[in-house]
mmCIF file of C-alpha atoms and ligand atoms in Angstrom:
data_model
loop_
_atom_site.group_PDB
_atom_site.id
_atom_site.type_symbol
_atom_site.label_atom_id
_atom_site.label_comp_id
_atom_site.label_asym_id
_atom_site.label_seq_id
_atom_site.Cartn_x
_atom_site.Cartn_y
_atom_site.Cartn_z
ATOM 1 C CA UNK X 25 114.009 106.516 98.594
ATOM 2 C CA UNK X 26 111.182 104.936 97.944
ATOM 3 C CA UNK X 27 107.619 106.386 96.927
ATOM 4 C CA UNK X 28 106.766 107.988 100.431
ATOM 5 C CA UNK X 29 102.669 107.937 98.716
ATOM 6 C CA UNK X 30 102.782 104.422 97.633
ATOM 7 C CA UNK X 31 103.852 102.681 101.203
ATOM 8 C CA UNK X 32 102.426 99.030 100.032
ATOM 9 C CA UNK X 33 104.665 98.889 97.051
ATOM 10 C CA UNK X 34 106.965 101.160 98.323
ATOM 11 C CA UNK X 35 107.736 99.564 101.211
ATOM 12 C CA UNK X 36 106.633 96.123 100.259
ATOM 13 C CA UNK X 37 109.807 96.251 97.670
ATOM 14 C CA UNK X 38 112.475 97.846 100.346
ATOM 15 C CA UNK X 39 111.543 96.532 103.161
ATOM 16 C CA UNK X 40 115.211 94.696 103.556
ATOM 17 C CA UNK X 41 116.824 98.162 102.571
ATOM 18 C CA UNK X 42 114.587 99.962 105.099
ATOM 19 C CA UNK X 43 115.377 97.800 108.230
ATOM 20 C CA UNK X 44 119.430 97.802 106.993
ATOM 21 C CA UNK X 45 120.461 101.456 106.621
ATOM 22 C CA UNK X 46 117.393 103.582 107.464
ATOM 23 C CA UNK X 47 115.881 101.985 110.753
ATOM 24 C CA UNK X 48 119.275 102.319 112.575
ATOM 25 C CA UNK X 49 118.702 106.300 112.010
ATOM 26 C CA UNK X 50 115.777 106.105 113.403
ATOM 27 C CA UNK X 51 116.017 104.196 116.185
ATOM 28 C CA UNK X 52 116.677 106.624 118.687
ATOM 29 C CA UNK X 53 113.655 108.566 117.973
ATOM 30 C CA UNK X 54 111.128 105.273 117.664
ATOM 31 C CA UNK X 55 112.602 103.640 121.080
ATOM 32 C CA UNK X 56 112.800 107.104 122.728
ATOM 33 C CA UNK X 57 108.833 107.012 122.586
ATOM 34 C CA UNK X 58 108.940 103.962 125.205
ATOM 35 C CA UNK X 59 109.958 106.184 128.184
ATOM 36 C CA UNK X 60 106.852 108.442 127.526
ATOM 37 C CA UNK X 61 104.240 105.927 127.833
ATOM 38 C CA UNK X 62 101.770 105.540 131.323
ATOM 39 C CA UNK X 63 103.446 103.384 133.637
ATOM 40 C CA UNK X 64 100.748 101.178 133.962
ATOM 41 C CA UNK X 65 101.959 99.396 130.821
ATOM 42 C CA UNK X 66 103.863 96.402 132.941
ATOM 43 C CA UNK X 67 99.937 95.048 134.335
ATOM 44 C CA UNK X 68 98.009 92.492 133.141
ATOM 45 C CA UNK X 69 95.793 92.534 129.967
ATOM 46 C CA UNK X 70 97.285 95.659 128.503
ATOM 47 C CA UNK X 71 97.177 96.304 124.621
ATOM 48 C CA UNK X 72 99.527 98.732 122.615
ATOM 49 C CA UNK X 73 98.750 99.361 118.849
ATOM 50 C CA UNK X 74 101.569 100.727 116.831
ATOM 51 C CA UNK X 75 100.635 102.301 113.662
ATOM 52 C CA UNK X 76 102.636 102.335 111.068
ATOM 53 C CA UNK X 77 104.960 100.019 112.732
ATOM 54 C CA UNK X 78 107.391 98.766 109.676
ATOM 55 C CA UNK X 79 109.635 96.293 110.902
ATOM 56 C CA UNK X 80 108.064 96.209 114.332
ATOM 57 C CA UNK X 81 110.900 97.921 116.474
ATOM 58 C CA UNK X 82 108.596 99.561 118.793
ATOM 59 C CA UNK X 83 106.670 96.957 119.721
ATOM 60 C CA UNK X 84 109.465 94.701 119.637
ATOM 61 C CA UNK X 85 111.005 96.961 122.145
ATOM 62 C CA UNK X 86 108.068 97.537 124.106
ATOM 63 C CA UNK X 87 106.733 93.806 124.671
ATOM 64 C CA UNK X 88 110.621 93.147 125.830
ATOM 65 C CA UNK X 89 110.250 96.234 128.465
ATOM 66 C CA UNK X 90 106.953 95.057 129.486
ATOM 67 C CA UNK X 91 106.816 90.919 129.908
ATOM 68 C CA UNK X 92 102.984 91.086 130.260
ATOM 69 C CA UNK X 93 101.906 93.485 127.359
ATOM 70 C CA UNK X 94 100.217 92.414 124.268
ATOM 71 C CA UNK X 95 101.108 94.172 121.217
ATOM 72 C CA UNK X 96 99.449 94.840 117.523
ATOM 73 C CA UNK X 97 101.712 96.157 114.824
ATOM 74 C CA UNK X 98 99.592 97.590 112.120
ATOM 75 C CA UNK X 99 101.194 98.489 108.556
ATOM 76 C CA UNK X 100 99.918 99.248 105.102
ATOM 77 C CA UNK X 101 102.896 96.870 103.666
ATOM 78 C CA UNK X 102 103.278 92.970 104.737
ATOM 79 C CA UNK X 103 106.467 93.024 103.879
ATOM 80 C CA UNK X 104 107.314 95.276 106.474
ATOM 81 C CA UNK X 105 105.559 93.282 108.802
ATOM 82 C CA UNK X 106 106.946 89.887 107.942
ATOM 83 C CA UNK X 107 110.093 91.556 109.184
ATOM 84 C CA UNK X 108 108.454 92.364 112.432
ATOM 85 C CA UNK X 109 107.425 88.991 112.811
ATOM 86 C CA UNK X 110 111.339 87.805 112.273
ATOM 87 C CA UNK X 111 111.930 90.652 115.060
ATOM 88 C CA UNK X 112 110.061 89.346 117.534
ATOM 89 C CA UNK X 113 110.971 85.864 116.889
ATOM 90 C CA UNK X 114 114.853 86.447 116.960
ATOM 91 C CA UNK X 115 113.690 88.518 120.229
ATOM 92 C CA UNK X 116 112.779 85.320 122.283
ATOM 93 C CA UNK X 117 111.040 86.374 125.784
ATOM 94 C CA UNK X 118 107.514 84.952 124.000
ATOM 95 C CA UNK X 119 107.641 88.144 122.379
ATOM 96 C CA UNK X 120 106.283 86.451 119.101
ATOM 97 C CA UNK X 121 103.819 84.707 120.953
ATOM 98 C CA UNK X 122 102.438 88.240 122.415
ATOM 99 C CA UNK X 123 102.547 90.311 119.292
ATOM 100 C CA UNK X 124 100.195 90.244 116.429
ATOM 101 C CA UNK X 125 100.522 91.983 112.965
ATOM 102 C CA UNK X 126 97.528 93.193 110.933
ATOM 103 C CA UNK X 127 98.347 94.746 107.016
ATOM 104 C CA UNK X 128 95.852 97.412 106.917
ATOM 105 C CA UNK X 129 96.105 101.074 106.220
ATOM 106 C CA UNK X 130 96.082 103.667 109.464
ATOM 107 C CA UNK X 131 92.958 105.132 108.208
ATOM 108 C CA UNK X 132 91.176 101.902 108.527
ATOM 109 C CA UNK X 133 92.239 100.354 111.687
ATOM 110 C CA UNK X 134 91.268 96.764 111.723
ATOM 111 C CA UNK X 135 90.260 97.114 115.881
ATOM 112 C CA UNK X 136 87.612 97.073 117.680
ATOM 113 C CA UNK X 137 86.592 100.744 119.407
ATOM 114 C CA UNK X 138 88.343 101.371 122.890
ATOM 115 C CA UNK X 139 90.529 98.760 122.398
ATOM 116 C CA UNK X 140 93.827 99.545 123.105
ATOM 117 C CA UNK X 141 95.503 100.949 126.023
ATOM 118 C CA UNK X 142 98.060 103.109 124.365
ATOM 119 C CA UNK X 143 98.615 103.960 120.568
ATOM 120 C CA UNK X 144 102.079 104.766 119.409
ATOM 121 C CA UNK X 145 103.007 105.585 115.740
ATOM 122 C CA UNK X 146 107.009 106.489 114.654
ATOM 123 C CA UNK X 147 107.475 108.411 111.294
ATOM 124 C CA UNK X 148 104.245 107.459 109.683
ATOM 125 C CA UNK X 149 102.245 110.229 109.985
ATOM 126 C CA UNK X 150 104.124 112.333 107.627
ATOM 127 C CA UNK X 151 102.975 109.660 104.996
ATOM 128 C CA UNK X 152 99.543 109.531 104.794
ATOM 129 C CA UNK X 153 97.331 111.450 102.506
ATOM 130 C CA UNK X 154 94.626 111.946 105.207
ATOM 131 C CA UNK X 155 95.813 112.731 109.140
ATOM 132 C CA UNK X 156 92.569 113.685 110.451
ATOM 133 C CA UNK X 157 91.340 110.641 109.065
ATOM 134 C CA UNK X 158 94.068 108.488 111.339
ATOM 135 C CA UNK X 159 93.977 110.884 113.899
ATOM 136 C CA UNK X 160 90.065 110.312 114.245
ATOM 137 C CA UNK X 161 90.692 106.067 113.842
ATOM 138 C CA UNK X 162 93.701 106.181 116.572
ATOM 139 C CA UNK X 163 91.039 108.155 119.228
ATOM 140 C CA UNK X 164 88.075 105.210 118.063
ATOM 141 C CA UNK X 165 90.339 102.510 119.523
ATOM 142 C CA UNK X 166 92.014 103.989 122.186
ATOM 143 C CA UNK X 167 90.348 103.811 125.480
ATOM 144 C CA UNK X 168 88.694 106.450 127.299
ATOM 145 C CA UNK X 169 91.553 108.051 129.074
ATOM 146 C CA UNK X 170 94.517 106.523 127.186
ATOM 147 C CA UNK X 171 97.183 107.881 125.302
ATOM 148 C CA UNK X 172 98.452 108.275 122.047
ATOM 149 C CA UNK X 173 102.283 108.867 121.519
ATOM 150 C CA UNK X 174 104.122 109.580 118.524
ATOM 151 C CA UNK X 175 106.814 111.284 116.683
ATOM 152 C CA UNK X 176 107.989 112.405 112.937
ATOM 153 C CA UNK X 177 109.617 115.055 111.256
ATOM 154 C CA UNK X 178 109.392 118.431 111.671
ATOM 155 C CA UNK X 179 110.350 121.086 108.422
ATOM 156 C CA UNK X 180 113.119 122.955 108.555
ATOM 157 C CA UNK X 181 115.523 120.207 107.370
ATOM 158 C CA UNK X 182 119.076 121.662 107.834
ATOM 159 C CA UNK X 183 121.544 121.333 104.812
ATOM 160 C CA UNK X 184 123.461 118.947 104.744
ATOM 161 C CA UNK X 185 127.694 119.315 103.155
ATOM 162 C CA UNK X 186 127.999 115.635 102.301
ATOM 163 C CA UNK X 187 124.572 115.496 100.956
ATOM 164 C CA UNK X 188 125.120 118.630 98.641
ATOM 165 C CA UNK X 189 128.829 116.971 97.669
ATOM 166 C CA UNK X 190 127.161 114.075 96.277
ATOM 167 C CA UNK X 191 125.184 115.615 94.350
ATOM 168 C CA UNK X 192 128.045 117.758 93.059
ATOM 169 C CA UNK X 193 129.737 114.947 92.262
ATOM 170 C CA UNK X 194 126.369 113.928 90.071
ATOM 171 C CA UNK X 195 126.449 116.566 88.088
ATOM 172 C CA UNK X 196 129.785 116.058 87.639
ATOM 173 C CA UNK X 197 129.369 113.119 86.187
ATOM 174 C CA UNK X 198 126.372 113.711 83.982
ATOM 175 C CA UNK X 199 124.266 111.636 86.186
ATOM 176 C CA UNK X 200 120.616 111.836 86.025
ATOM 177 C CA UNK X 201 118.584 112.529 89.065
ATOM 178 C CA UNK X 202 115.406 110.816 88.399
ATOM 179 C CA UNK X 203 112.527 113.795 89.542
ATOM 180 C CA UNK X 204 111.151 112.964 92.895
ATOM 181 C CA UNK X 205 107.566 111.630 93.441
ATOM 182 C CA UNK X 206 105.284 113.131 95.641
ATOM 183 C CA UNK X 207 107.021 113.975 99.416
ATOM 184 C CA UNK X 208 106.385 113.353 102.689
ATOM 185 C CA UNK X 209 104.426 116.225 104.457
ATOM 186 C CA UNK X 210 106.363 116.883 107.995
ATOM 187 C CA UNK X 211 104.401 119.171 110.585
ATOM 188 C CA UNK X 212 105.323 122.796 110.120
ATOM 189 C CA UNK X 213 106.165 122.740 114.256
ATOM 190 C CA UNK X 214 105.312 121.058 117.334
ATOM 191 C CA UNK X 215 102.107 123.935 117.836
ATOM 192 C CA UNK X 216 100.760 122.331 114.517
ATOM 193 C CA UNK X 217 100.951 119.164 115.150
ATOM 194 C CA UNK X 218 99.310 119.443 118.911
ATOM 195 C CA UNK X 219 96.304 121.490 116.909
ATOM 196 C CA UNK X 220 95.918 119.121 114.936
ATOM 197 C CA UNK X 221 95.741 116.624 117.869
ATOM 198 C CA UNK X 222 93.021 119.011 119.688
ATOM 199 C CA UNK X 223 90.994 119.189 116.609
ATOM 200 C CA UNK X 224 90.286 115.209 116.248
ATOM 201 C CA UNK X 225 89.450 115.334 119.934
ATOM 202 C CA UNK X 226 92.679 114.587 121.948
ATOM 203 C CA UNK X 227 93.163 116.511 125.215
ATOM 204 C CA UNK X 228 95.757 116.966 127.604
ATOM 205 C CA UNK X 229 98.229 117.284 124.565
ATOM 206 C CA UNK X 230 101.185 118.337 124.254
ATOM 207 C CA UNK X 231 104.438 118.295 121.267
ATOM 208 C CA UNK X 232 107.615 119.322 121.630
ATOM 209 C CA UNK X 233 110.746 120.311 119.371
ATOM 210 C CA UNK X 234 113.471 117.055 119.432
ATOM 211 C CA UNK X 235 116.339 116.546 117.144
ATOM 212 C CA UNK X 236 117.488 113.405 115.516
ATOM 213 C CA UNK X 237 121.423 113.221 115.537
ATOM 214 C CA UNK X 238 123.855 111.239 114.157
ATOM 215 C CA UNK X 239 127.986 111.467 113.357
ATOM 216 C CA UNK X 240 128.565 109.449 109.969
ATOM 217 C CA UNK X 241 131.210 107.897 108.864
ATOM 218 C CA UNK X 242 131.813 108.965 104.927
ATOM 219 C CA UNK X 243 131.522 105.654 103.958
ATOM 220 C CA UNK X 244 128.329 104.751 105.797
ATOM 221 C CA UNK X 245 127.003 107.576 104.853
ATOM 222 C CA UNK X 246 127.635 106.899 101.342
ATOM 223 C CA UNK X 247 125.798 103.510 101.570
ATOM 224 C CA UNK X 248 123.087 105.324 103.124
ATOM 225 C CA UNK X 249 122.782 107.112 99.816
ATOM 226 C CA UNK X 250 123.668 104.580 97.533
ATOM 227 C CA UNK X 251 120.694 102.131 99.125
ATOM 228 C CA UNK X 252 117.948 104.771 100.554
ATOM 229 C CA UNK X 253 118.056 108.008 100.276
ATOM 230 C CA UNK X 254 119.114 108.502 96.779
ATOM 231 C CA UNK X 255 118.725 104.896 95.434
ATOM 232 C CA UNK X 256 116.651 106.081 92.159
ATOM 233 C CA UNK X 257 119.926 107.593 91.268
ATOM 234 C CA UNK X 258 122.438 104.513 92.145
ATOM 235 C CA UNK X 259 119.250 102.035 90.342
ATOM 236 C CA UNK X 260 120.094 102.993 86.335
ATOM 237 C CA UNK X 261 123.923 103.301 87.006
ATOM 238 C CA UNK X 262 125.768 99.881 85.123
ATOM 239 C CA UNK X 263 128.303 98.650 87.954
ATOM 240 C CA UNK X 264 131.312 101.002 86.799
ATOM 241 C CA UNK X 265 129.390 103.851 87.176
ATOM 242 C CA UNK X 266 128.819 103.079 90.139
ATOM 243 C CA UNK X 267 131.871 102.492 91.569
ATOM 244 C CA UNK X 268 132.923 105.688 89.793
ATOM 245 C CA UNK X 269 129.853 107.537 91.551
ATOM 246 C CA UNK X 270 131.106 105.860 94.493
ATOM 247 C CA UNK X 271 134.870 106.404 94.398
ATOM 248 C CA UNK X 272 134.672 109.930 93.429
ATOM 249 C CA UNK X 273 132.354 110.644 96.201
ATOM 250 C CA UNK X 274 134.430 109.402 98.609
ATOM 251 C CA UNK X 275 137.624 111.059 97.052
ATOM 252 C CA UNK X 276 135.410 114.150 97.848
ATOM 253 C CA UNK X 277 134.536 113.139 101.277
ATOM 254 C CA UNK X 278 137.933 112.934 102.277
ATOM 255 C CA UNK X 279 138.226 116.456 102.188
ATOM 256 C CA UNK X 280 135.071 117.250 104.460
ATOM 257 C CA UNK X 281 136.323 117.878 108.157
ATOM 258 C CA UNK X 282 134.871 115.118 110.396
ATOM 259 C CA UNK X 283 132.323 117.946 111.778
ATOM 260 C CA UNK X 284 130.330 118.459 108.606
ATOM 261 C CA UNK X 285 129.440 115.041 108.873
ATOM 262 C CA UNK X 286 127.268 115.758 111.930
ATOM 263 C CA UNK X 287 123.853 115.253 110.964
ATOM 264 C CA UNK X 288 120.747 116.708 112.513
ATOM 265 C CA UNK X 289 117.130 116.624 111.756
ATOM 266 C CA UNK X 290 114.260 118.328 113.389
ATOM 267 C CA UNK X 291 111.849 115.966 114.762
ATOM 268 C CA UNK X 292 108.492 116.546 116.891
ATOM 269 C CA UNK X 293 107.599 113.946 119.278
ATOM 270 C CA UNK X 294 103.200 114.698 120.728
ATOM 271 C CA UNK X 295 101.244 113.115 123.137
ATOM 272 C CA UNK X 296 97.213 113.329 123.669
ATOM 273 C CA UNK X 297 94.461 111.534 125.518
ATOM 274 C CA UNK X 298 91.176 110.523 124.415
ATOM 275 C CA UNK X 299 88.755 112.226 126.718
ATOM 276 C CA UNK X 300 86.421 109.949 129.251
HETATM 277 C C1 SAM H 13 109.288 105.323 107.861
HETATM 278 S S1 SAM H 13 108.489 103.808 108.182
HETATM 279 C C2 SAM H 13 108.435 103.829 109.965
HETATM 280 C C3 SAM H 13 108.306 102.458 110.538
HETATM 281 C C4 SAM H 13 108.424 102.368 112.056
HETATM 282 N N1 SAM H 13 107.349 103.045 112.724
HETATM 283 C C5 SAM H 13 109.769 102.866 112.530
HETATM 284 O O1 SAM H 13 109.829 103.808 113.335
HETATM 285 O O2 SAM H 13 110.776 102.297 112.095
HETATM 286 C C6 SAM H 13 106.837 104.195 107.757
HETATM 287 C C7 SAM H 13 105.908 102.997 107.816
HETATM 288 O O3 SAM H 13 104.568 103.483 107.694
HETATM 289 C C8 SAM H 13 103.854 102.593 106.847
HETATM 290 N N2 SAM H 13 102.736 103.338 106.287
HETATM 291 C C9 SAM H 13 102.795 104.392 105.459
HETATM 292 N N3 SAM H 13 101.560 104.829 105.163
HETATM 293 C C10 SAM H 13 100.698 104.023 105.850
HETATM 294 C C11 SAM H 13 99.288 103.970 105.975
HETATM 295 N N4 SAM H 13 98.504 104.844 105.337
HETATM 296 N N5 SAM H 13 98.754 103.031 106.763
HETATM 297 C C12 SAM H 13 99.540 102.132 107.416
HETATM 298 N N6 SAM H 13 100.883 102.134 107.332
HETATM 299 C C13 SAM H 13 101.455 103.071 106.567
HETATM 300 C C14 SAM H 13 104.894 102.143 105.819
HETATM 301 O O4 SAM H 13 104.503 100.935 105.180
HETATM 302 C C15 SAM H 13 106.121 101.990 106.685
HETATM 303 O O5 SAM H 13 106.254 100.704 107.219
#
């Protein structure tokens, strides 16, 4: 996966890989943040900013839902956001025409104060080095009274059988697992993250527990691995290798039960308000 601390390079390199095998996991989450946002969304002259917004799915999503909104996507990489752009082109609707992307880094929002109308951000939070710091930038833009929405991981990631096969099989093979670089910091539990929300000033906040689930099929699964999550191992491999990584896995796969391949991950989804 790539360097969660470097998210210009990072994912300026896999942006492709990202929106191919990791944005469909997320999807559910990221569009599930839509039916939490005010109602008054659908008038005239309304604004969302979306922080962190990758390949744009949110506010993709959310100018479709919403014929009258104007959206800005903000990301640290422009690769991401050249993706976003394709989105919303390949959307139609004038959804291009009603959604601007800025490359700039969540800490330094490139907006004008009281701004926006809602903030969102989807799995970004967990990435960057300083949270007050965004936290503090998200409440500058936001109008008085509006909300920011979000969600990301929560610890406690549950193991996982096909992900501990794998790297059976790995060993087995006297593959080298490249260390890992510095990782993503998820919030210890929904109370954590809404303190941390009260501390930069939100009110009327609240976070909850969610889950992220998804049954895998071995093989997509595998391609998940072999392209994302454990790329830095697949990268070194010469192409028989690779297949042999690949075949054995599978071989190994095959004698999982269909129910081990239910995956879930604990999520937290949090809401707050800037104060009048
Ligand atoms: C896991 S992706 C999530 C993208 C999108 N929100 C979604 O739900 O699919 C994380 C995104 O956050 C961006 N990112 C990471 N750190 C950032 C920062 N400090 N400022 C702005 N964007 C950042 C990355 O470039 C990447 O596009």
């Amino acid at each position: 996966m790539p360097d969660a601390t470097a998210p210009a390079s990072g994912y300026d390199r896999f942006a492709a890989e990202y929106e191919r095998w990791w944005l469909p996991v997320l999807a559910t989450a990221t569009l599930g943040l839509l039916d939490r946002l005010p109602p008054d969304l659908g008038r005239d002259d309304r604004t969302l900013v979306d922080v962190g917004s990758g390949t744009g799915i949110l506010p993709v999503a959310a100018l479709r839902r919403w014929p009258r909104l104007r959206a800005v996507a903000v990301d640290a990489s422009s690769g991401m956001l050249e993706l976003a752009r394709a989105a919303a082109v390949a959307a139609g609707d004038g959804v291009a025409s009603r959604l601007e992307t800025r490359v700039a880094d969540a800490a330094e929002l490139p907006l004008a104060d009281r701004s926006a109308d809602v903030v969102t951000s989807s799995f970004m939070i967990q990435l960057v080095p300083d949270r007050a710091a965004v936290l503090s930038e998200v409440l500058r833009v936001l109008r008085p009274g509006a909300t920011f929405a979000g969600v990301t991981w929560r610890s406690g990631e549950l193991p996982f059988e096909p992900e501990e096969v794998f790297f059976d099989v790995v060993d087995d093979l006297g593959i080298d697992v490249p260390e890992s670089g510095p990782q993503p910091e998820p919030y210890e539990s929904a109370a954590a993250a809404a303190d941390e929300l009260r501390a930069a000033g939100f009110v009327e906040v609240t976070a909850g527990d969610e889950w992220l689930q998804r049954q895998w099929r071995p093989v997509d699964y595998l391609d998940l691995l072999e392209y994302w999550t454990a790329d830095d191992v697949f990268a070194p491999l010469a192409d028989e290798r690779r297949v042999r990584l690949r075949d054995e896995t599978l071989r190994r796969f095959g004698r999982l039960p269909h129910r081990d391949f239910a995956w879930r991950a604990p999520l937290v989804s949090f809401r707050g308000t800037r104060p009048d």
